[in-house]
PDB file of C-alpha atoms in Angstrom:
ATOM      1  CA  MET A   1       0.000   0.000   0.000  1.00  0.00           C
ATOM      2  CA  SER A   2       1.711   3.142  -1.195  1.00  0.00           C
ATOM      3  CA  HIS A   3       1.444   6.357   0.801  1.00  0.00           C
ATOM      4  CA  GLN A   4       2.301  10.002   0.462  1.00  0.00           C
ATOM      5  CA  ARG A   5       2.562  12.844   2.933  1.00  0.00           C
ATOM      6  CA  TYR A   6       0.050  15.631   3.092  1.00  0.00           C
ATOM      7  CA  PRO A   7       0.998  19.106   4.383  1.00  0.00           C
ATOM      8  CA  SER A   8       0.357  19.567   8.092  1.00  0.00           C
ATOM      9  CA  HIS A   9      -2.563  21.730   9.109  1.00  0.00           C
ATOM     10  CA  ASP A  10      -0.392  23.800  11.428  1.00  0.00           C
ATOM     11  CA  PRO A  11       2.279  26.194  10.111  1.00  0.00           C
ATOM     12  CA  VAL A  12       5.040  24.807  12.357  1.00  0.00           C
ATOM     13  CA  LYS A  13       7.924  23.500  10.250  1.00  0.00           C
ATOM     14  CA  GLU A  14       9.280  21.088  12.855  1.00  0.00           C
ATOM     15  CA  PRO A  15       9.266  17.303  12.975  1.00  0.00           C
ATOM     16  CA  HIS A  16       6.188  15.933  14.665  1.00  0.00           C
ATOM     17  CA  SER A  17       6.451  14.323  18.065  1.00  0.00           C
ATOM     18  CA  ILE A  18       4.005  11.635  16.936  1.00  0.00           C
ATOM     19  CA  SER A  19       4.662   9.099  14.169  1.00  0.00           C
ATOM     20  CA  LEU A  20       2.001   7.039  12.394  1.00  0.00           C
ATOM     21  CA  LYS A  21       2.226   3.406  11.312  1.00  0.00           C
ATOM     22  CA  VAL A  22      -0.523   1.725   9.268  1.00  0.00           C
ATOM     23  CA  LEU A  23      -0.473  -2.064   8.908  1.00  0.00           C
ATOM     24  CA  ARG A  24      -2.952  -4.217   7.042  1.00  0.00           C
ATOM     25  CA  LEU A  25      -4.560  -7.018   9.062  1.00  0.00           C
ATOM     26  CA  SER A  26      -4.541 -10.252   7.067  1.00  0.00           C
ATOM     27  CA  ARG A  27      -5.084 -13.890   7.912  1.00  0.00           C
ATOM     28  CA  PRO A  28      -1.979 -16.086   7.918  1.00  0.00           C
ATOM     29  CA  SER A  29      -1.500 -19.100   5.671  1.00  0.00           C
ATOM     30  CA  LEU A  30      -0.221 -22.593   6.364  1.00  0.00           C
ATOM     31  CA  VAL A  31       3.440 -23.169   5.574  1.00  0.00           C
ATOM     32  CA  THR A  32       3.969 -25.663   2.741  1.00  0.00           C
ATOM     33  CA  GLN A  33       6.634 -28.336   2.926  1.00  0.00           C
ATOM     34  CA  TYR A  34       7.950 -30.719   0.310  1.00  0.00           C
ATOM     35  CA  PRO A  35       8.722 -34.075   1.936  1.00  0.00           C
ATOM     36  CA  VAL A  36      11.575 -35.956   0.263  1.00  0.00           C
ATOM     37  CA  GLU A  37      11.986 -39.689   0.774  1.00  0.00           C
ATOM     38  CA  PRO A  38      15.575 -40.967   1.290  1.00  0.00           C
ATOM     39  CA  PRO A  39      17.133 -42.927  -1.586  1.00  0.00           C
ATOM     40  CA  ILE A  40      16.405 -46.654  -1.576  1.00  0.00           C
ATOM     41  CA  ALA A  41      20.119 -47.415  -1.695  1.00  0.00           C
ATOM     42  CA  SER A  42      20.720 -45.624   1.603  1.00  0.00           C
ATOM     43  CA  ALA A  43      20.201 -48.539   3.939  1.00  0.00           C
ATOM     44  CA  ASN A  44      21.591 -46.678   6.942  1.00  0.00           C
ATOM     45  CA  LEU A  45      18.798 -44.078   6.894  1.00  0.00           C
ATOM     46  CA  GLN A  46      15.615 -44.762   8.810  1.00  0.00           C
ATOM     47  CA  PRO A  47      12.389 -44.942   6.782  1.00  0.00           C
ATOM     48  CA  GLY A  48      10.485 -41.701   6.462  1.00  0.00           C
ATOM     49  CA  PRO A  49      11.044 -38.321   4.837  1.00  0.00           C
ATOM     50  CA  VAL A  50      14.337 -36.489   5.193  1.00  0.00           C
ATOM     51  CA  ALA A  51      14.151 -34.109   8.168  1.00  0.00           C
ATOM     52  CA  ALA A  52      15.580 -31.220   6.154  1.00  0.00           C
ATOM     53  CA  SER A  53      12.558 -31.372   3.813  1.00  0.00           C
ATOM     54  CA  LEU A  54      10.034 -30.841   6.624  1.00  0.00           C
ATOM     55  CA  ALA A  55       8.882 -27.634   8.295  1.00  0.00           C
ATOM     56  CA  TYR A  56      10.132 -27.066  11.826  1.00  0.00           C
ATOM     57  CA  ALA A  57       7.586 -27.049  14.642  1.00  0.00           C
ATOM     58  CA  ALA A  58      10.064 -25.915  17.312  1.00  0.00           C
ATOM     59  CA  ALA A  59      13.767 -25.376  17.773  1.00  0.00           C
ATOM     60  CA  GLY A  60      15.526 -28.620  16.912  1.00  0.00           C
ATOM     61  CA  GLU A  61      12.285 -30.496  16.247  1.00  0.00           C
ATOM     62  CA  SER A  62      10.754 -31.158  12.830  1.00  0.00           C
ATOM     63  CA  ASN A  63       7.165 -31.843  11.939  1.00  0.00           C
ATOM     64  CA  PRO A  64       7.006 -35.633  11.338  1.00  0.00           C
ATOM     65  CA  ALA A  65       3.822 -35.620   9.217  1.00  0.00           C
ATOM     66  CA  PRO A  66       4.787 -36.079   5.534  1.00  0.00           C
ATOM     67  CA  PHE A  67       1.913 -33.883   4.316  1.00  0.00           C
ATOM     68  CA  VAL A  68       2.372 -30.908   2.017  1.00  0.00           C
ATOM     69  CA  LEU A  69       0.706 -28.513   4.517  1.00  0.00           C
ATOM     70  CA  SER A  70       2.332 -28.123   7.917  1.00  0.00           C
ATOM     71  CA  PRO A  71       0.660 -26.813  11.114  1.00  0.00           C
ATOM     72  CA  ILE A  72       2.949 -23.749  11.090  1.00  0.00           C
ATOM     73  CA  LEU A  73       1.393 -20.404  10.187  1.00  0.00           C
ATOM     74  CA  ASN A  74       3.057 -17.996   7.784  1.00  0.00           C
ATOM     75  CA  LEU A  75       2.390 -14.257   8.087  1.00  0.00           C
ATOM     76  CA  PRO A  76       2.119 -12.245   4.853  1.00  0.00           C
ATOM     77  CA  VAL A  77       5.324 -10.403   3.977  1.00  0.00           C
ATOM     78  CA  SER A  78       3.646  -7.614   1.977  1.00  0.00           C
ATOM     79  CA  PHE A  79       0.355  -5.795   1.528  1.00  0.00           C
ATOM     80  CA  GLY A  80      -0.945  -8.435  -0.907  1.00  0.00           C
ATOM     81  CA  SER A  81      -4.008  -7.955  -3.082  1.00  0.00           C
ATOM     82  CA  ALA A  82      -7.390  -6.506  -2.124  1.00  0.00           C
ATOM     83  CA  TYR A  83     -10.512  -7.940  -3.739  1.00  0.00           C
ATOM     84  CA  VAL A  84     -14.135  -6.873  -4.141  1.00  0.00           C
ATOM     85  CA  GLY A  85     -16.362  -8.625  -1.610  1.00  0.00           C
ATOM     86  CA  GLU A  86     -13.737  -8.785   1.125  1.00  0.00           C
ATOM     87  CA  THR A  87     -13.432  -6.689   4.283  1.00  0.00           C
ATOM     88  CA  PHE A  88     -10.329  -4.511   4.310  1.00  0.00           C
ATOM     89  CA  SER A  89      -8.940  -4.134   7.843  1.00  0.00           C
ATOM     90  CA  CYS A  90      -5.878  -2.351   9.140  1.00  0.00           C
ATOM     91  CA  THR A  91      -4.453  -1.151  12.420  1.00  0.00           C
ATOM     92  CA  LEU A  92      -3.493   2.499  12.940  1.00  0.00           C
ATOM     93  CA  CYS A  93      -0.714   3.178  15.447  1.00  0.00           C
ATOM     94  CA  ALA A  94       0.187   6.678  16.696  1.00  0.00           C
ATOM     95  CA  ASN A  95       3.519   6.483  18.533  1.00  0.00           C
ATOM     96  CA  ASN A  96       5.013   9.043  20.936  1.00  0.00           C
ATOM     97  CA  ASP A  97       8.617   9.372  19.716  1.00  0.00           C
ATOM     98  CA  LEU A  98       9.781  11.830  22.404  1.00  0.00           C
ATOM     99  CA  ALA A  99      12.654  10.839  24.660  1.00  0.00           C
ATOM    100  CA  VAL A 100      11.855   9.930  28.249  1.00  0.00           C
ATOM    101  CA  ASP A 101      13.711  13.000  29.573  1.00  0.00           C
ATOM    102  CA  SER A 102      11.992  15.384  27.130  1.00  0.00           C
ATOM    103  CA  ALA A 103      10.380  18.496  28.616  1.00  0.00           C
ATOM    104  CA  LYS A 104       7.432  18.154  26.265  1.00  0.00           C
ATOM    105  CA  ARG A 105       4.266  16.242  27.066  1.00  0.00           C
ATOM    106  CA  ILE A 106       1.750  14.804  24.590  1.00  0.00           C
ATOM    107  CA  ARG A 107      -1.933  15.162  25.380  1.00  0.00           C
ATOM    108  CA  ASP A 108      -5.262  14.501  23.632  1.00  0.00           C
ATOM    109  CA  VAL A 109      -3.975  12.263  20.828  1.00  0.00           C
ATOM    110  CA  ARG A 110      -6.766  11.537  18.371  1.00  0.00           C
ATOM    111  CA  ILE A 111      -6.918   9.397  15.193  1.00  0.00           C
ATOM    112  CA  ASP A 112      -9.541   9.843  12.456  1.00  0.00           C
ATOM    113  CA  ALA A 113      -9.836   7.859   9.217  1.00  0.00           C
ATOM    114  CA  GLU A 114     -11.708   8.281   5.924  1.00  0.00           C
ATOM    115  CA  MET A 115     -11.939   6.197   2.759  1.00  0.00           C
ATOM    116  CA  LYS A 116     -12.278   7.604  -0.739  1.00  0.00           C
ATOM    117  CA  THR A 117     -13.791   5.153  -3.230  1.00  0.00           C
ATOM    118  CA  PRO A 118     -13.679   5.367  -7.045  1.00  0.00           C
ATOM    119  CA  GLY A 119     -17.454   5.195  -7.579  1.00  0.00           C
ATOM    120  CA  PHE A 120     -18.666   8.693  -6.819  1.00  0.00           C
ATOM    121  CA  GLY A 121     -15.426  10.211  -5.588  1.00  0.00           C
ATOM    122  CA  SER A 122     -17.066  10.673  -2.199  1.00  0.00           C
ATOM    123  CA  VAL A 123     -15.270  10.341   1.126  1.00  0.00           C
ATOM    124  CA  GLN A 124     -16.709   8.087   3.827  1.00  0.00           C
ATOM    125  CA  LYS A 125     -15.809   8.593   7.463  1.00  0.00           C
ATOM    126  CA  LEU A 126     -14.782   5.286   9.045  1.00  0.00           C
ATOM    127  CA  ASP A 127     -15.588   3.944  12.482  1.00  0.00           C
ATOM    128  CA  LEU A 128     -12.587   3.009  14.614  1.00  0.00           C
ATOM    129  CA  SER A 129     -12.432   0.400  17.363  1.00  0.00           C
ATOM    130  CA  PRO A 130     -12.070   0.285  20.231  1.00  0.00           C
ATOM    131  CA  ALA A 131     -13.391   3.575  21.633  1.00  0.00           C
ATOM    132  CA  GLY A 132     -13.656   5.277  18.246  1.00  0.00           C
ATOM    133  CA  SER A 133     -11.634   8.488  17.906  1.00  0.00           C
ATOM    134  CA  THR A 134     -11.546   9.239  21.640  1.00  0.00           C
ATOM    135  CA  ALA A 135      -8.593  11.446  22.656  1.00  0.00           C
ATOM    136  CA  THR A 136      -5.849   9.806  24.755  1.00  0.00           C
ATOM    137  CA  ASP A 137      -2.734  11.067  26.553  1.00  0.00           C
ATOM    138  CA  LEU A 138       0.533   9.333  25.610  1.00  0.00           C
ATOM    139  CA  GLU A 139       3.678   9.042  27.671  1.00  0.00           C
ATOM    140  CA  SER A 140       7.097   8.799  26.004  1.00  0.00           C
ATOM    141  CA  GLY A 141       7.262   5.537  24.050  1.00  0.00           C
ATOM    142  CA  GLY A 142       3.502   5.053  24.334  1.00  0.00           C
ATOM    143  CA  THR A 143       1.222   3.964  21.467  1.00  0.00           C
ATOM    144  CA  LEU A 144      -2.394   4.685  20.609  1.00  0.00           C
ATOM    145  CA  GLN A 145      -3.792   1.867  18.486  1.00  0.00           C
ATOM    146  CA  ARG A 146      -7.071   1.743  16.583  1.00  0.00           C
ATOM    147  CA  VAL A 147      -8.499  -0.791  14.123  1.00  0.00           C
ATOM    148  CA  VAL A 148     -10.538   0.203  11.080  1.00  0.00           C
ATOM    149  CA  SER A 149     -12.549  -2.033   8.707  1.00  0.00           C
ATOM    150  CA  PHE A 150     -14.175  -1.301   5.368  1.00  0.00           C
ATOM    151  CA  ASP A 151     -16.227  -3.524   3.042  1.00  0.00           C
ATOM    152  CA  LEU A 152     -14.820  -3.400  -0.490  1.00  0.00           C
ATOM    153  CA  LYS A 153     -17.663  -3.153  -3.008  1.00  0.00           C
ATOM    154  CA  GLU A 154     -16.082  -1.795  -6.192  1.00  0.00           C
ATOM    155  CA  GLU A 155     -12.953  -2.070  -8.283  1.00  0.00           C
ATOM    156  CA  GLY A 156     -10.371   0.654  -8.698  1.00  0.00           C
ATOM    157  CA  ASN A 157      -8.202   2.967  -6.628  1.00  0.00           C
ATOM    158  CA  HIS A 158      -9.088   3.409  -2.973  1.00  0.00           C
ATOM    159  CA  VAL A 159      -7.452   6.014  -0.746  1.00  0.00           C
ATOM    160  CA  LEU A 160      -7.311   5.660   3.032  1.00  0.00           C
ATOM    161  CA  ALA A 161      -6.815   9.069   4.665  1.00  0.00           C
ATOM    162  CA  VAL A 162      -5.605   9.062   8.277  1.00  0.00           C
ATOM    163  CA  THR A 163      -5.502  12.263  10.348  1.00  0.00           C
ATOM    164  CA  VAL A 164      -3.637  12.494  13.659  1.00  0.00           C
ATOM    165  CA  SER A 165      -4.089  15.471  15.986  1.00  0.00           C
ATOM    166  CA  TYR A 166      -2.533  16.055  19.406  1.00  0.00           C
ATOM    167  CA  TYR A 167      -1.655  18.735  21.938  1.00  0.00           C
ATOM    168  CA  GLU A 168       2.075  19.297  22.481  1.00  0.00           C
ATOM    169  CA  ALA A 169       2.615  20.871  25.914  1.00  0.00           C
ATOM    170  CA  ALA A 170       5.887  22.480  26.980  1.00  0.00           C
ATOM    171  CA  GLU A 171       6.815  23.891  30.390  1.00  0.00           C
ATOM    172  CA  THR A 172       5.423  27.365  29.689  1.00  0.00           C
ATOM    173  CA  SER A 173       3.282  26.954  26.570  1.00  0.00           C
ATOM    174  CA  GLY A 174       1.481  24.487  24.347  1.00  0.00           C
ATOM    175  CA  ARG A 175       0.132  24.067  20.840  1.00  0.00           C
ATOM    176  CA  THR A 176      -2.219  21.815  18.890  1.00  0.00           C
ATOM    177  CA  ARG A 177      -0.624  20.003  15.952  1.00  0.00           C
ATOM    178  CA  THR A 178      -2.154  17.952  13.153  1.00  0.00           C
ATOM    179  CA  PHE A 179      -0.867  15.937  10.236  1.00  0.00           C
ATOM    180  CA  ARG A 180      -2.475  13.740   7.610  1.00  0.00           C
ATOM    181  CA  LYS A 181      -1.279  10.781   5.513  1.00  0.00           C
ATOM    182  CA  LEU A 182      -2.822   9.179   2.451  1.00  0.00           C
ATOM    183  CA  TYR A 183      -2.538   5.466   1.673  1.00  0.00           C
ATOM    184  CA  GLN A 184      -3.543   4.266  -1.779  1.00  0.00           C
ATOM    185  CA  PHE A 185      -4.307   0.709  -2.872  1.00  0.00           C
ATOM    186  CA  ILE A 186      -6.051  -0.957  -5.808  1.00  0.00           C
ATOM    187  CA  CYS A 187      -9.069  -3.217  -5.355  1.00  0.00           C
ATOM    188  CA  LYS A 188      -9.421  -6.011  -7.929  1.00  0.00           C
ATOM    189  CA  ALA A 189     -12.365  -8.165  -9.007  1.00  0.00           C
ATOM    190  CA  SER A 190     -12.663 -11.426  -7.076  1.00  0.00           C
ATOM    191  CA  LEU A 191     -15.392 -13.145  -9.087  1.00  0.00           C
ATOM    192  CA  ILE A 192     -16.513 -12.467 -12.642  1.00  0.00           C
ATOM    193  CA  VAL A 193     -20.250 -13.119 -13.070  1.00  0.00           C
ATOM    194  CA  ARG A 194     -21.671 -13.809 -16.532  1.00  0.00           C
ATOM    195  CA  THR A 195     -25.432 -14.372 -16.859  1.00  0.00           C
ATOM    196  CA  LYS A 196     -27.811 -15.646 -19.526  1.00  0.00           C
ATOM    197  CA  ILE A 197     -31.616 -15.612 -19.355  1.00  0.00           C
ATOM    198  CA  GLY A 198     -33.933 -17.822 -21.394  1.00  0.00           C
ATOM    199  CA  SER A 199     -37.714 -18.053 -21.392  1.00  0.00           C
ATOM    200  CA  LEU A 200     -39.695 -21.235 -20.685  1.00  0.00           C
ATOM    201  CA  SER A 201     -43.166 -22.103 -21.936  1.00  0.00           C
ATOM    202  CA  THR A 202     -46.065 -20.666 -19.948  1.00  0.00           C
ATOM    203  CA  ASP A 203     -47.794 -23.262 -17.757  1.00  0.00           C
ATOM    204  CA  ALA A 204     -51.513 -24.042 -17.612  1.00  0.00           C
ATOM    205  CA  SER A 205     -52.161 -21.332 -15.001  1.00  0.00           C
ATOM    206  CA  GLY A 206     -50.733 -18.627 -17.256  1.00  0.00           C
ATOM    207  CA  ARG A 207     -47.599 -18.005 -15.186  1.00  0.00           C
ATOM    208  CA  ARG A 208     -44.487 -17.076 -17.141  1.00  0.00           C
ATOM    209  CA  LYS A 209     -41.192 -18.819 -16.392  1.00  0.00           C
ATOM    210  CA  TRP A 210     -37.536 -18.104 -17.152  1.00  0.00           C
ATOM    211  CA  VAL A 211     -34.217 -19.889 -16.686  1.00  0.00           C
ATOM    212  CA  LEU A 212     -31.366 -17.786 -15.295  1.00  0.00           C
ATOM    213  CA  GLU A 213     -27.890 -19.244 -15.759  1.00  0.00           C
ATOM    214  CA  ALA A 214     -24.742 -17.725 -14.286  1.00  0.00           C
ATOM    215  CA  GLN A 215     -21.069 -18.518 -14.690  1.00  0.00           C
ATOM    216  CA  LEU A 216     -18.908 -17.681 -11.667  1.00  0.00           C
ATOM    217  CA  GLU A 217     -15.208 -17.373 -12.481  1.00  0.00           C
ATOM    218  CA  ASN A 218     -12.615 -17.097  -9.728  1.00  0.00           C
ATOM    219  CA  CYS A 219     -10.254 -14.372 -10.959  1.00  0.00           C
ATOM    220  CA  SER A 220      -8.429 -13.937  -7.641  1.00  0.00           C
ATOM    221  CA  GLU A 221      -5.144 -15.537  -6.616  1.00  0.00           C
ATOM    222  CA  ASP A 222      -6.709 -17.611  -3.822  1.00  0.00           C
ATOM    223  CA  VAL A 223      -8.683 -20.840  -3.625  1.00  0.00           C
ATOM    224  CA  VAL A 224     -12.275 -20.182  -2.526  1.00  0.00           C
ATOM    225  CA  GLN A 225     -15.240 -22.322  -1.555  1.00  0.00           C
ATOM    226  CA  LEU A 226     -18.678 -21.132  -2.602  1.00  0.00           C
ATOM    227  CA  LYS A 227     -20.960 -21.097   0.429  1.00  0.00           C
ATOM    228  CA  ARG A 228     -24.218 -19.922  -1.098  1.00  0.00           C
ATOM    229  CA  VAL A 229     -25.631 -18.367  -4.241  1.00  0.00           C
ATOM    230  CA  VAL A 230     -29.108 -16.886  -3.767  1.00  0.00           C
ATOM    231  CA  MET A 231     -31.493 -14.532  -5.505  1.00  0.00           C
ATOM    232  CA  ASP A 232     -33.224 -11.511  -4.026  1.00  0.00           C
ATOM    233  CA  VAL A 233     -36.175 -11.484  -6.423  1.00  0.00           C
ATOM    234  CA  ALA A 234     -38.453  -8.552  -7.189  1.00  0.00           C
ATOM    235  CA  GLU A 235     -42.058  -8.334  -6.012  1.00  0.00           C
ATOM    236  CA  GLY A 236     -44.408 -10.757  -7.761  1.00  0.00           C
ATOM    237  CA  LEU A 237     -41.707 -13.323  -8.555  1.00  0.00           C
ATOM    238  CA  ARG A 238     -40.303 -16.425  -6.924  1.00  0.00           C
ATOM    239  CA  TYR A 239     -37.437 -18.740  -7.828  1.00  0.00           C
ATOM    240  CA  ARG A 240     -36.313 -22.353  -7.528  1.00  0.00           C
ATOM    241  CA  ASP A 241     -32.696 -23.204  -6.788  1.00  0.00           C
ATOM    242  CA  CYS A 242     -31.239 -25.912  -9.058  1.00  0.00           C
ATOM    243  CA  ASN A 243     -27.755 -26.019  -7.509  1.00  0.00           C
ATOM    244  CA  TRP A 244     -25.793 -27.996  -4.918  1.00  0.00           C
ATOM    245  CA  GLU A 245     -27.908 -26.976  -1.916  1.00  0.00           C
ATOM    246  CA  THR A 246     -30.962 -28.747  -3.335  1.00  0.00           C
ATOM    247  CA  SER A 247     -29.096 -31.769  -4.738  1.00  0.00           C
ATOM    248  CA  GLY A 248     -27.052 -32.385  -1.592  1.00  0.00           C
ATOM    249  CA  SER A 249     -23.742 -32.094  -3.465  1.00  0.00           C
ATOM    250  CA  PRO A 250     -20.648 -30.706  -1.681  1.00  0.00           C
ATOM    251  CA  LYS A 251     -20.021 -26.988  -1.927  1.00  0.00           C
ATOM    252  CA  PRO A 252     -17.877 -26.160  -4.991  1.00  0.00           C
ATOM    253  CA  ILE A 253     -14.209 -25.262  -4.542  1.00  0.00           C
ATOM    254  CA  LEU A 254     -12.781 -22.900  -7.136  1.00  0.00           C
ATOM    255  CA  HIS A 255      -9.065 -22.595  -7.806  1.00  0.00           C
ATOM    256  CA  PRO A 256      -7.811 -19.459  -9.561  1.00  0.00           C
ATOM    257  CA  GLY A 257      -9.258 -19.348 -13.076  1.00  0.00           C
ATOM    258  CA  GLU A 258     -11.870 -22.066 -12.505  1.00  0.00           C
ATOM    259  CA  VAL A 259     -15.571 -21.594 -13.344  1.00  0.00           C
ATOM    260  CA  GLU A 260     -18.764 -22.832 -11.654  1.00  0.00           C
ATOM    261  CA  GLN A 261     -22.145 -22.879 -13.408  1.00  0.00           C
ATOM    262  CA  VAL A 262     -25.318 -22.145 -11.418  1.00  0.00           C
ATOM    263  CA  CYS A 263     -28.947 -22.142 -12.505  1.00  0.00           C
ATOM    264  CA  PHE A 264     -32.287 -20.804 -11.209  1.00  0.00           C
ATOM    265  CA  VAL A 265     -35.856 -21.102 -12.459  1.00  0.00           C
ATOM    266  CA  VAL A 266     -37.715 -17.803 -12.007  1.00  0.00           C
ATOM    267  CA  GLU A 267     -41.502 -17.697 -12.278  1.00  0.00           C
ATOM    268  CA  GLU A 268     -44.432 -15.436 -11.540  1.00  0.00           C
ATOM    269  CA  GLU A 269     -46.435 -15.888  -8.382  1.00  0.00           C
ATOM    270  CA  ASP A 270     -50.043 -16.964  -8.900  1.00  0.00           C
ATOM    271  CA  ASP A 271     -51.384 -15.104 -11.953  1.00  0.00           C
ATOM    272  CA  GLY A 272     -48.402 -12.713 -12.187  1.00  0.00           C
ATOM    273  CA  ALA A 273     -50.482  -9.696 -11.186  1.00  0.00           C
ATOM    274  CA  GLY A 274     -47.665  -8.400  -8.961  1.00  0.00           C
ATOM    275  CA  THR A 275     -44.945  -8.621 -11.592  1.00  0.00           C
ATOM    276  CA  GLN A 276     -43.530  -5.213 -12.313  1.00  0.00           C
ATOM    277  CA  GLU A 277     -43.186  -4.372 -15.995  1.00  0.00           C
ATOM    278  CA  PRO A 278     -41.693  -0.924 -16.637  1.00  0.00           C
ATOM    279  CA  ARG A 279     -42.755   1.162 -19.564  1.00  0.00           C
ATOM    280  CA  ASP A 280     -39.899  -0.124 -21.685  1.00  0.00           C
ATOM    281  CA  GLY A 281     -41.276  -3.649 -21.329  1.00  0.00           C
ATOM    282  CA  LYS A 282     -38.385  -5.005 -19.266  1.00  0.00           C
ATOM    283  CA  ILE A 283     -39.058  -7.323 -16.330  1.00  0.00           C
ATOM    284  CA  ASN A 284     -36.757  -6.906 -13.334  1.00  0.00           C
ATOM    285  CA  PHE A 285     -35.829 -10.218 -11.692  1.00  0.00           C
ATOM    286  CA  GLY A 286     -33.791  -8.801  -8.811  1.00  0.00           C
ATOM    287  CA  VAL A 287     -30.134  -9.354  -7.892  1.00  0.00           C
ATOM    288  CA  LEU A 288     -27.865 -12.334  -7.400  1.00  0.00           C
ATOM    289  CA  GLY A 289     -25.966 -12.664  -4.106  1.00  0.00           C
ATOM    290  CA  ILE A 290     -22.798 -14.778  -3.877  1.00  0.00           C
ATOM    291  CA  GLY A 291     -20.982 -15.725  -0.672  1.00  0.00           C
ATOM    292  CA  TRP A 292     -17.701 -17.606  -0.259  1.00  0.00           C
ATOM    293  CA  ARG A 293     -14.869 -18.406   2.122  1.00  0.00           C
ATOM    294  CA  GLY A 294     -11.124 -18.352   1.537  1.00  0.00           C
ATOM    295  CA  GLU A 295      -8.547 -20.981   2.481  1.00  0.00           C
ATOM    296  CA  MET A 296      -8.189 -19.640   6.027  1.00  0.00           C
ATOM    297  CA  GLY A 297     -11.896 -19.002   6.575  1.00  0.00           C
ATOM    298  CA  ASN A 298     -12.048 -15.348   5.521  1.00  0.00           C
ATOM    299  CA  ARG A 299     -15.502 -14.378   4.269  1.00  0.00           C
ATOM    300  CA  GLY A 300     -16.448 -12.725   1.000  1.00  0.00           C
ATOM    301  CA  PHE A 301     -19.748 -11.550  -0.463  1.00  0.00           C
ATOM    302  CA  LEU A 302     -20.891  -9.581  -3.485  1.00  0.00           C
ATOM    303  CA  SER A 303     -24.121  -8.724  -5.296  1.00  0.00           C
ATOM    304  CA  THR A 304     -24.677  -8.248  -8.997  1.00  0.00           C
ATOM    305  CA  GLY A 305     -26.573  -5.400 -10.569  1.00  0.00           C
ATOM    306  CA  LYS A 306     -30.256  -5.807 -11.367  1.00  0.00           C
ATOM    307  CA  LEU A 307     -30.983  -8.740 -13.679  1.00  0.00           C
ATOM    308  CA  GLY A 308     -33.898  -8.772 -16.080  1.00  0.00           C
ATOM    309  CA  THR A 309     -35.266  -9.501 -19.520  1.00  0.00           C
ATOM    310  CA  ARG A 310     -37.757  -8.009 -21.931  1.00  0.00           C
ATOM    311  CA  ALA A 311     -41.279  -9.355 -21.710  1.00  0.00           C
ATOM    312  CA  ALA A 312     -41.423 -10.490 -25.315  1.00  0.00           C
ATOM    313  CA  ALA A 313     -37.768 -11.413 -25.899  1.00  0.00           C
ATOM    314  CA  THR A 314     -34.792 -13.086 -24.297  1.00  0.00           C
ATOM    315  CA  THR A 315     -31.629 -11.153 -23.580  1.00  0.00           C
ATOM    316  CA  THR A 316     -28.200 -12.411 -22.737  1.00  0.00           C
ATOM    317  CA  GLY A 317     -25.094 -10.672 -21.591  1.00  0.00           C
ATOM    318  CA  PRO A 318     -22.625 -10.150 -18.810  1.00  0.00           C
ATOM    319  CA  VAL A 319     -23.610  -8.327 -15.658  1.00  0.00           C
ATOM    320  CA  PRO A 320     -20.931  -6.495 -13.664  1.00  0.00           C
ATOM    321  CA  ALA A 321     -20.329  -7.870 -10.214  1.00  0.00           C
TER     322      ALA A 321
END
């Protein structure tokens, strides 16, 4: 996550007594190991994988299980990638860098955060936990820590703006100081959703029916398991799920680049009197909601735009996630 400085709000051209660190909170991953069996000709070696090919569980002890995934957790070494549907979380740390014998004292330290999204160019004020943006006094070497979370709903550049304000008290005077930092990151698409709608023959009661098919492509770098795919249908319509939840099949697992096909039958309720048909003759079905989990249990969810078809014709085409 790149960052750039923003001019301080106060005219004082001195280094600030408070420094700011922003770290992304991410789930760890399991360390992979590549067990190597000893050569058959080496009769002096005991059976089992070579110790050097296994991950270490503790100092001087290796993990004896010859499985590719070890029980050791690996923390991410960089910011990584941010994807639509995930929750972006980071910790904000304001540190008092004054020496212990300094005559200055730091009072009323406050952290505020905002997120600028690419959609409307608007800025959203973010809630911080714990205790929100409550002011706190910091002794030398002390740290004020807050955690901020934001649901990513659109692709493109996001800017996290963090403002730190504090009161710097000297022996005979004091002043309020403020500085601001901007952190920019790019949010990518996690799933690509392609839909196709086809009409079915009207039944004996006069209700119209349609088949809605959707292809879900995992375009992220992680393996995900689809938890549920549901429809939030418009008034006057109902739907029947034709996927794994009704057939009792296991939930699909998608590796990067893999595709899963889902299908729904949408029909009018009763005589279709409640079905909304706008003036342009297009019937609105509602939206498709997709939920998943990552390898380490992290949740993801996204909704498509409104899906629909013309009353007298069938339309096909991709719908942005």
